[in-house]
mmCIF file of C-alpha atoms (C1' of nucleotides) in Angstrom:
data_model
loop_
_atom_site.group_PDB
_atom_site.id
_atom_site.type_symbol
_atom_site.label_atom_id
_atom_site.label_comp_id
_atom_site.label_asym_id
_atom_site.label_seq_id
_atom_site.Cartn_x
_atom_site.Cartn_y
_atom_site.Cartn_z
ATOM 1 C CA MET A 1235 0.000 0.000 0.000
ATOM 2 C CA GLY A 1236 3.014 2.185 0.272
ATOM 3 C CA ARG A 1237 3.890 4.612 2.924
ATOM 4 C CA SER A 1238 4.329 8.265 3.079
ATOM 5 C CA PRO A 1239 7.892 9.367 3.483
ATOM 6 C CA CYS A 1240 8.957 10.016 7.022
ATOM 7 C CA CYS A 1241 9.532 13.618 6.177
ATOM 8 C CA GLU A 1242 9.383 16.127 3.395
ATOM 9 C CA LYS A 1243 12.532 15.138 1.593
ATOM 10 C CA ALA A 1244 12.526 18.105 -0.720
ATOM 11 C CA HIS A 1245 13.197 20.430 2.163
ATOM 12 C CA THR A 1246 15.626 18.472 4.210
ATOM 13 C CA ASN A 1247 19.356 18.526 4.333
ATOM 14 C CA LYS A 1248 21.303 15.365 3.871
ATOM 15 C CA GLY A 1249 24.826 14.315 4.458
ATOM 16 C CA ALA A 1250 27.204 15.373 7.139
ATOM 17 C CA TRP A 1251 25.923 17.442 9.994
ATOM 18 C CA THR A 1252 27.292 20.898 10.577
ATOM 19 C CA LYS A 1253 28.333 22.192 13.965
ATOM 20 C CA GLU A 1254 25.435 24.554 13.933
ATOM 21 C CA GLU A 1255 22.984 21.756 13.317
ATOM 22 C CA ASP A 1256 24.541 19.767 16.120
ATOM 23 C CA GLN A 1257 24.231 22.700 18.483
ATOM 24 C CA ARG A 1258 20.617 23.228 17.569
ATOM 25 C CA LEU A 1259 19.819 19.602 18.133
ATOM 26 C CA ILE A 1260 21.662 19.450 21.434
ATOM 27 C CA ALA A 1261 20.048 22.618 22.661
ATOM 28 C CA TYR A 1262 16.612 21.426 21.729
ATOM 29 C CA ILE A 1263 16.970 18.047 23.370
ATOM 30 C CA LYS A 1264 18.463 19.593 26.482
ATOM 31 C CA ALA A 1265 15.471 21.844 26.698
ATOM 32 C CA HIS A 1266 12.746 19.432 25.723
ATOM 33 C CA GLY A 1267 14.174 15.983 26.063
ATOM 34 C CA GLU A 1268 14.176 13.185 23.556
ATOM 35 C CA GLY A 1269 11.119 12.006 21.780
ATOM 36 C CA CYS A 1270 8.725 12.980 19.061
ATOM 37 C CA TRP A 1271 11.473 12.887 16.504
ATOM 38 C CA ARG A 1272 9.119 13.601 13.678
ATOM 39 C CA SER A 1273 8.227 17.016 14.938
ATOM 40 C CA LEU A 1274 11.607 17.747 16.431
ATOM 41 C CA PRO A 1275 13.332 19.070 13.320
ATOM 42 C CA LYS A 1276 10.729 21.717 12.754
ATOM 43 C CA ALA A 1277 10.588 22.651 16.405
ATOM 44 C CA ALA A 1278 14.347 22.831 16.610
ATOM 45 C CA GLY A 1279 14.677 24.758 13.400
ATOM 46 C CA LEU A 1280 16.487 21.984 11.598
ATOM 47 C CA LEU A 1281 16.070 21.095 7.967
ATOM 48 C CA ARG A 1282 16.525 17.447 8.709
ATOM 49 C CA CYS A 1283 14.478 14.315 8.724
ATOM 50 C CA GLY A 1284 13.377 13.251 12.162
ATOM 51 C CA LYS A 1285 15.070 9.958 11.686
ATOM 52 C CA SER A 1286 18.265 11.710 10.847
ATOM 53 C CA CYS A 1287 18.019 13.764 14.021
ATOM 54 C CA ARG A 1288 17.446 10.692 16.096
ATOM 55 C CA LEU A 1289 20.372 8.925 14.521
ATOM 56 C CA ARG A 1290 22.654 11.871 14.998
ATOM 57 C CA TRP A 1291 21.701 12.157 18.624
ATOM 58 C CA MET A 1292 21.887 8.465 19.366
ATOM 59 C CA ASN A 1293 25.117 7.791 17.568
ATOM 60 C CA TYR A 1294 27.092 10.930 18.055
ATOM 61 C CA LEU A 1295 25.706 13.659 20.272
ATOM 62 C CA ARG A 1296 24.414 11.781 23.280
ATOM 63 C CA PRO A 1297 26.422 12.903 26.296
ATOM 64 C CA ASP A 1298 26.871 9.425 27.699
ATOM 65 C CA LEU A 1299 28.661 8.134 24.660
ATOM 66 C CA LYS A 1300 32.091 6.728 25.148
ATOM 67 C CA ARG A 1301 34.414 7.647 22.332
ATOM 68 C CA GLY A 1302 37.695 6.059 21.613
ATOM 69 C CA ASN A 1303 39.170 2.677 21.060
ATOM 70 C CA PHE A 1304 37.657 -0.583 22.066
ATOM 71 C CA THR A 1305 39.632 -2.583 24.570
ATOM 72 C CA ASP A 1306 40.537 -6.216 24.128
ATOM 73 C CA GLY A 1307 37.934 -6.970 26.722
ATOM 74 C CA ASP A 1308 35.355 -5.146 24.664
ATOM 75 C CA ASP A 1309 36.421 -7.161 21.640
ATOM 76 C CA GLU A 1310 35.968 -10.442 23.404
ATOM 77 C CA LEU A 1311 32.646 -9.411 24.829
ATOM 78 C CA ILE A 1312 31.393 -8.359 21.422
ATOM 79 C CA ILE A 1313 32.524 -11.631 19.946
ATOM 80 C CA LYS A 1314 30.758 -13.613 22.612
ATOM 81 C CA LEU A 1315 27.619 -11.598 22.313
ATOM 82 C CA HIS A 1316 27.651 -11.884 18.562
ATOM 83 C CA ALA A 1317 28.007 -15.612 18.878
ATOM 84 C CA MET A 1318 24.847 -15.683 20.909
ATOM 85 C CA LEU A 1319 22.815 -12.957 19.335
ATOM 86 C CA GLY A 1320 23.998 -12.681 15.796
ATOM 87 C CA ASN A 1321 23.756 -9.296 14.176
ATOM 88 C CA LYS A 1322 21.588 -7.872 16.890
ATOM 89 C CA TRP A 1323 23.740 -4.838 17.230
ATOM 90 C CA SER A 1324 21.390 -2.940 19.449
ATOM 91 C CA LEU A 1325 21.325 -5.777 21.932
ATOM 92 C CA ILE A 1326 25.073 -6.098 21.819
ATOM 93 C CA ALA A 1327 25.438 -2.375 22.288
ATOM 94 C CA GLY A 1328 23.311 -2.618 25.374
ATOM 95 C CA GLN A 1329 26.035 -4.637 27.030
ATOM 96 C CA LEU A 1330 28.639 -2.028 26.281
ATOM 97 C CA PRO A 1331 27.719 1.176 28.049
ATOM 98 C CA GLY A 1332 28.465 4.243 26.019
ATOM 99 C CA ARG A 1333 28.702 2.356 22.757
ATOM 100 C CA THR A 1334 26.171 2.550 19.987
ATOM 101 C CA ASP A 1335 24.857 -0.161 17.770
ATOM 102 C CA ASN A 1336 26.200 1.642 14.753
ATOM 103 C CA GLU A 1337 29.639 1.907 16.270
ATOM 104 C CA ILE A 1338 29.731 -1.746 17.208
ATOM 105 C CA LYS A 1339 28.442 -2.761 13.819
ATOM 106 C CA ASN A 1340 31.176 -0.787 12.129
ATOM 107 C CA TYR A 1341 33.774 -2.096 14.515
ATOM 108 C CA TRP A 1342 32.669 -5.620 13.874
ATOM 109 C CA ASN A 1343 32.860 -5.253 10.146
ATOM 110 C CA THR A 1344 36.203 -3.511 10.136
ATOM 111 C CA HIS A 1345 38.138 -5.067 12.996
ATOM 112 C CA ILE A 1346 36.625 -8.068 14.620
ATOM 113 C CA LYS A 1347 35.833 -9.913 11.440
ATOM 114 C CA ARG A 1348 39.444 -9.769 10.493
ATOM 115 C CA LYS A 1349 40.552 -10.635 13.977
ATOM 116 C CA LEU A 1350 38.468 -13.781 13.923
ATOM 117 C CA LEU A 1351 39.617 -14.699 10.467
ATOM 118 C CA SER A 1352 43.199 -14.358 11.567
ATOM 119 C CA ARG A 1353 42.400 -16.827 14.311
ATOM 120 C CA GLY A 1354 40.901 -19.142 11.762
ATOM 121 C CA ILE A 1355 37.390 -18.577 12.980
ATOM 122 C CA ASP A 1356 34.467 -17.898 10.747
ATOM 123 C CA PRO A 1357 33.013 -14.606 11.948
ATOM 124 C CA GLN A 1358 29.531 -15.621 10.977
ATOM 125 C CA THR A 1359 29.398 -19.094 12.401
ATOM 126 C CA HIS A 1360 32.032 -18.661 15.088
ATOM 127 C CA ARG A 1361 33.336 -22.036 14.146
ATOM 128 C CA PRO A 1362 36.804 -22.883 12.961
ATOM 129 C CA LEU A 1363 37.365 -22.422 9.309
ATOM 130 C CA SER A 1364 38.012 -25.899 8.049
ATOM 131 C CA SER A 1365 41.472 -26.149 6.568
ATOM 132 C CA GLY A 1366 40.250 -28.031 3.527
ATOM 133 C CA THR A 1367 37.898 -25.343 2.484
ATOM 134 C CA GLY A 1368 40.263 -22.809 1.210
ATOM 135 C CA SER A 1369 37.557 -21.225 -0.792
ATOM 136 C CA ALA A 1370 35.547 -20.736 2.316
ATOM 137 C CA ALA A 1371 38.392 -19.012 4.039
ATOM 138 C CA ALA A 1372 39.073 -16.959 0.992
ATOM 139 C CA ALA A 1373 35.463 -15.977 0.694
ATOM 140 C CA ALA A 1374 35.354 -15.060 4.332
ATOM 141 C CA ALA A 1375 38.535 -13.090 4.064
ATOM 142 C CA SER A 1376 37.111 -11.153 1.189
ATOM 143 C CA GLY A 1377 34.191 -10.129 3.259
ATOM 144 C CA LEU A 1378 31.924 -12.839 2.053
ATOM 145 C CA THR A 1379 30.889 -15.624 4.239
ATOM 146 C CA THR A 1380 30.017 -19.143 3.529
ATOM 147 C CA SER A 1381 26.979 -20.954 4.620
ATOM 148 C CA SER A 1382 28.312 -24.409 4.856
ATOM 149 C CA THR A 1383 30.890 -25.106 7.394
ATOM 150 C CA ALA A 1384 31.122 -28.788 7.932
ATOM 151 C CA GLY A 1385 28.174 -30.285 9.662
ATOM 152 C CA PHE A 1386 26.500 -26.955 9.971
ATOM 153 C CA PRO A 1387 23.769 -26.760 7.436
ATOM 154 C CA SER A 1388 22.209 -23.422 7.047
ATOM 155 C CA PRO A 1389 18.559 -22.845 6.648
ATOM 156 C CA SER A 1390 17.344 -21.681 3.331
ATOM 157 C CA PRO A 1391 17.183 -17.949 3.120
ATOM 158 C CA ALA A 1392 13.909 -16.617 4.165
ATOM 159 C CA PRO A 1393 12.374 -13.215 4.268
ATOM 160 C CA ARG A 1394 12.783 -11.550 7.565
ATOM 161 C CA PRO A 1395 10.225 -13.174 9.798
ATOM 162 C CA ALA A 1396 8.105 -11.290 12.159
ATOM 163 C CA ARG A 1397 9.837 -10.606 15.397
ATOM 164 C CA PRO A 1398 8.982 -13.574 17.530
ATOM 165 C CA ALA A 1399 7.275 -13.334 20.789
ATOM 166 C CA ILE A 1400 9.842 -13.729 23.450
ATOM 167 C CA ALA A 1401 9.033 -17.240 24.379
ATOM 168 C CA ILE A 1402 11.927 -19.247 25.534
ATOM 169 C CA PRO A 1403 11.149 -22.908 25.559
ATOM 170 C CA PRO A 1404 13.516 -25.003 27.569
ATOM 171 C CA ASN A 1405 15.630 -26.184 24.702
ATOM 172 C CA VAL A 1406 15.988 -23.005 22.780
ATOM 173 C CA MET A 1407 19.578 -21.992 22.593
ATOM 174 C CA PHE A 1408 20.752 -18.465 22.591
ATOM 175 C CA ALA A 1409 23.005 -19.028 19.705
ATOM 176 C CA ARG A 1410 23.790 -16.731 16.909
ATOM 177 C CA PRO A 1411 21.550 -17.186 13.928
ATOM 178 C CA ALA A 1412 22.780 -19.453 11.242
ATOM 179 C CA PRO A 1413 24.009 -17.628 8.218
ATOM 180 C CA SER A 1414 21.782 -17.360 5.269
ATOM 181 C CA GLU A 1415 22.681 -18.818 1.929
ATOM 182 C CA ASP A 1416 24.476 -15.785 0.754
ATOM 183 C CA GLY A 1417 26.255 -15.503 4.012
ATOM 184 C CA HIS A 1418 24.695 -12.180 4.846
ATOM 185 C CA SER A 1419 23.196 -12.605 8.155
ATOM 186 C CA SER A 1420 20.397 -10.221 8.670
ATOM 187 C CA SER A 1421 17.971 -9.411 11.331
ATOM 188 C CA GLY A 1422 15.988 -12.174 9.801
ATOM 189 C CA GLY A 1423 18.336 -14.424 11.645
ATOM 190 C CA SER A 1424 16.163 -13.877 14.610
ATOM 191 C CA THR A 1425 14.031 -16.884 14.225
ATOM 192 C CA ASP A 1426 11.794 -18.529 16.659
ATOM 193 C CA ALA A 1427 13.144 -21.945 15.943
ATOM 194 C CA PRO A 1428 15.866 -23.467 18.027
ATOM 195 C CA ARG A 1429 19.101 -22.522 16.403
ATOM 196 C CA CYS A 1430 22.403 -24.206 15.984
ATOM 197 C CA PRO A 1431 21.583 -27.216 18.074
ATOM 198 C CA ASP A 1432 24.993 -28.631 17.394
ATOM 199 C CA LEU A 1433 26.972 -25.551 17.968
ATOM 200 C CA ASN A 1434 29.446 -25.569 20.756
ATOM 201 C CA LEU A 1435 30.468 -22.000 20.999
ATOM 202 C CA ASP A 1436 33.086 -22.640 23.634
ATOM 203 C CA LEU A 1437 32.551 -19.151 24.826
ATOM 204 C CA ASP A 1438 33.429 -19.630 28.460
ATOM 205 C CA LEU A 1439 30.457 -17.527 29.258
ATOM 206 C CA SER A 1440 29.619 -17.285 32.836
ATOM 207 C CA VAL A 1441 26.658 -19.486 33.228
ATOM 208 C CA GLY A 1442 24.817 -20.086 36.377
ATOM 209 C CA PRO A 1443 22.558 -22.636 37.820
ATOM 210 C CA PRO A 1444 21.179 -25.045 36.946
ATOM 211 C CA CYS A 1445 24.368 -26.105 35.364
ATOM 212 C CA SER A 1446 27.861 -26.509 36.471
ATOM 213 C CA PRO A 1447 29.457 -26.764 33.111
ATOM 214 C CA PRO A 1448 31.149 -30.036 32.524
ATOM 215 C CA LYS A 1449 34.196 -29.839 30.400
ATOM 216 C CA THR A 1450 33.042 -31.407 27.228
ATOM 217 C CA PRO A 1451 35.486 -33.070 24.935
ATOM 218 C CA PRO A 1452 35.923 -31.483 21.543
ATOM 219 C CA ALA A 1453 34.119 -34.372 19.978
ATOM 220 C CA ALA A 1454 30.990 -33.188 21.675
ATOM 221 C CA ALA A 1455 31.048 -30.053 19.660
ATOM 222 C CA SER A 1456 28.803 -31.400 17.016
ATOM 223 C CA THR A 1457 26.744 -33.698 19.153
ATOM 224 C CA PRO A 1458 25.056 -31.721 21.809
ATOM 225 C CA THR A 1459 23.814 -33.361 24.879
ATOM 226 C CA SER A 1460 20.719 -32.350 26.649
ATOM 227 C CA GLN A 1461 23.005 -31.118 29.355
ATOM 228 C CA GLN A 1462 24.657 -28.777 26.957
ATOM 229 C CA GLN A 1463 21.356 -27.557 25.736
ATOM 230 C CA GLN A 1464 20.238 -26.930 29.255
ATOM 231 C CA ARG A 1465 23.403 -25.057 29.899
ATOM 232 C CA THR A 1466 22.928 -22.818 26.969
ATOM 233 C CA THR A 1467 19.370 -22.195 27.919
ATOM 234 C CA ALA A 1468 20.536 -20.827 31.199
ATOM 235 C CA ILE A 1469 21.998 -17.764 29.619
ATOM 236 C CA CYS A 1470 19.673 -14.974 30.442
ATOM 237 C CA LEU A 1471 19.033 -12.150 28.114
ATOM 238 C CA CYS A 1472 15.958 -10.926 29.831
ATOM 239 C CA TYR A 1473 17.626 -7.700 30.760
ATOM 240 C CA HIS A 1474 17.823 -6.761 27.155
ATOM 241 C CA LEU A 1475 14.500 -8.096 26.313
ATOM 242 C CA GLY A 1476 12.985 -5.600 28.597
ATOM 243 C CA VAL A 1477 12.339 -7.943 31.445
ATOM 244 C CA ARG A 1478 14.339 -6.344 34.163
ATOM 245 C CA SER A 1479 12.393 -7.698 37.023
ATOM 246 C CA GLY A 1480 10.021 -9.867 35.196
ATOM 247 C CA GLU A 1481 8.371 -12.927 36.459
ATOM 248 C CA ALA A 1482 10.027 -15.100 33.897
ATOM 249 C CA CYS A 1483 13.396 -14.195 35.180
ATOM 250 C CA SER A 1484 14.456 -15.691 38.418
ATOM 251 C CA CYS A 1485 17.999 -14.569 38.232
ATOM 252 C CA LYS A 1486 19.268 -12.524 41.088
ATOM 253 C CA THR A 1487 22.788 -11.666 40.279
ATOM 254 C CA ALA A 1488 24.477 -10.435 37.226
ATOM 255 C CA SER A 1489 27.476 -12.091 35.799
ATOM 256 C CA PRO A 1490 30.538 -9.983 35.117
ATOM 257 C CA ALA A 1491 29.302 -9.555 31.612
ATOM 258 C CA GLY A 1492 26.008 -8.313 32.822
ATOM 259 C CA PHE A 1493 24.028 -11.417 32.164
ATOM 260 C CA ARG A 1494 21.523 -12.816 34.464
ATOM 261 C CA PHE A 1495 20.000 -16.201 34.355
ATOM 262 C CA LEU A 1496 16.677 -17.237 33.123
ATOM 263 C CA ARG A 1497 14.335 -19.800 34.414
ATOM 264 C CA PRO A 1498 13.051 -21.707 31.428
ATOM 265 C CA LEU A 1499 9.582 -20.667 30.593
ATOM 266 C CA GLU A 1500 6.805 -23.114 30.801
ATOM 267 C CA GLU A 1501 5.223 -24.132 27.590
ATOM 268 C CA GLY A 1502 3.166 -21.340 26.217
ATOM 269 C CA GLN A 1503 4.515 -18.874 28.694
ATOM 270 C CA TYR A 1504 5.612 -15.573 27.309
ATOM 271 C CA ILE A 1505 7.598 -12.759 28.766
ATOM 272 C "C1'" DA B 626 54.416 15.315 -5.135
ATOM 273 C "C1'" DA B 627 50.830 12.791 -7.290
ATOM 274 C "C1'" DC B 628 48.200 8.933 -7.557
ATOM 275 C "C1'" DT B 629 46.098 4.548 -5.976
ATOM 276 C "C1'" DT B 630 44.302 1.539 -2.697
ATOM 277 C "C1'" DG B 631 42.343 0.208 1.516
ATOM 278 C "C1'" DA B 632 40.270 1.292 5.997
ATOM 279 C "C1'" DT B 633 37.121 3.742 8.699
ATOM 280 C "C1'" DC B 634 32.797 5.504 10.107
ATOM 281 C "C1'" DA B 635 28.863 8.783 9.754
ATOM 282 C "C1'" DA B 636 24.738 8.761 7.567
ATOM 283 C "C1'" DC B 637 21.028 7.014 4.673
ATOM 284 C "C1'" DC B 638 17.613 3.569 3.219
ATOM 285 C "C1'" DG B 639 14.198 0.199 3.574
ATOM 286 C "C1'" DC B 640 11.740 -2.646 6.429
ATOM 287 C "C1'" DC B 641 9.490 -4.069 10.718
ATOM 288 C "C1'" DT B 642 6.869 -3.570 15.057
ATOM 289 C "C1'" DG B 643 3.747 -1.608 18.310
ATOM 290 C "C1'" DA B 644 0.489 1.845 19.487
ATOM 291 C "C1'" DG B 645 -3.376 4.376 18.581
ATOM 292 C "C1'" DA B 646 -7.291 5.960 15.774
ATOM 293 C "C1'" DG C 555 -10.009 -5.877 12.152
ATOM 294 C "C1'" DT C 556 -7.668 -2.459 9.418
ATOM 295 C "C1'" DC C 557 -4.940 1.378 8.605
ATOM 296 C "C1'" DT C 558 -1.595 4.987 9.708
ATOM 297 C "C1'" DC C 559 2.130 6.774 12.151
ATOM 298 C "C1'" DA C 560 6.335 7.028 14.854
ATOM 299 C "C1'" DG C 561 10.165 4.822 16.493
ATOM 300 C "C1'" DG C 562 13.628 1.553 15.975
ATOM 301 C "C1'" DC C 563 16.782 -1.736 13.725
ATOM 302 C "C1'" DG C 564 20.103 -3.802 10.498
ATOM 303 C "C1'" DG C 565 22.279 -3.460 5.995
ATOM 304 C "C1'" DT C 566 24.524 -0.620 2.896
ATOM 305 C "C1'" DT C 567 26.658 3.439 0.920
ATOM 306 C "C1'" DG C 568 29.783 7.066 0.220
ATOM 307 C "C1'" DA C 569 32.937 10.619 1.909
ATOM 308 C "C1'" DT C 570 37.191 11.100 4.103
ATOM 309 C "C1'" DC C 571 41.657 9.932 5.611
ATOM 310 C "C1'" DA C 572 45.945 7.255 5.880
ATOM 311 C "C1'" DA C 573 49.258 4.262 3.978
ATOM 312 C "C1'" DG C 574 51.624 2.553 0.166
ATOM 313 C "C1'" DT C 575 53.696 2.976 -4.489
#
DNA sequence: AACTTGATCAACCGCCTGAGA
DNA sequence: GTCTCAGGCGGTTGATCAAGT
C-alpha cells in the first residue's frame, strides 16, 4: 500500500551534519528531552528528517557516549555476544555502556571480522574455518561468508520473519543465527526456531545454575547433549528483552558480563 | 608530489513492530 | 479488524583519511 515518506525530503538537508545543526539539536533536546522525533526538526529549526536527528543524537551527540578505542575486553565481549545474538547490534550495544549499535556494527565489520579470520574462525558461524575449504576461508577473508561449514547446514534464506514473541522454551539456545545462503546474516536471523543445536560456541560464558558446566570433549562439539542444551538455555538475556524484574526471570545476580540467568519458561509462557 | 588503494565511520535507506485511531 | 504513524533496527553506501607505491 506504500507509505508516506517520514519527512518532506525536498526540504531536508542530507549528508554530514554541521556544527550549527549539532548545536541546535543538542540545545533542543536539552530543553525538551528526547522524543517525538518527527516534529523535532521543525521545532528545533532543523532542515533534517526526524530519523536523521534521532540517529545523529543516538550515535554521536548523546552525552553518555564513550568515544575512543575498544579494549581487548570489549572485543571479546562483542565476539561472545555476537556468537549468541547474531547481528543484533542494538542488543550487543546494550552490554557495552556508552557504545552505539552503529559503532559496534562498524567495529565488527572492520576489525573483529578480520581478527576472527586471523584466528581461523568464521566470523559468521564462530566455528573454525576448516582447513580443507580454502575457498571458504578466501570468501570469508574477502568479506563474504560461507553458509556451509562442515556439519552446519544453514537454513534456506527466508524473508525476515516477524519478530517472535519472546518465548523461551527449555531447549531453545541463545546461539547466533545461522548464516543465510548468501552468508549475509540479517535481522531475519532472529528466528523462533531453536538454532544451531549442534553448535558448541566454547565461549566460556559465565553461566549459572542449573548447570555446572562439565568440560566437554571437543568431539561433543557437534553432538550436543541435553546437558549442553540446558546449559545454553541458562543464559539470560531478559535484561535486554525488557524484562528487568520480570516474572520469567528468576535470576538474582548479574554475571561480570552483565548477564543474568533465566528460568526456562513453561510451555506457552511468554515474557 | 601525485596517484592509488584500503580502511574507517557517519549517515542514509528500507523494512518491521507496536500503538493508537 | 484495518490502517496509519512514529520509532527503531540492520544493511549498505559514500565521503574522508591514511598508507603505500
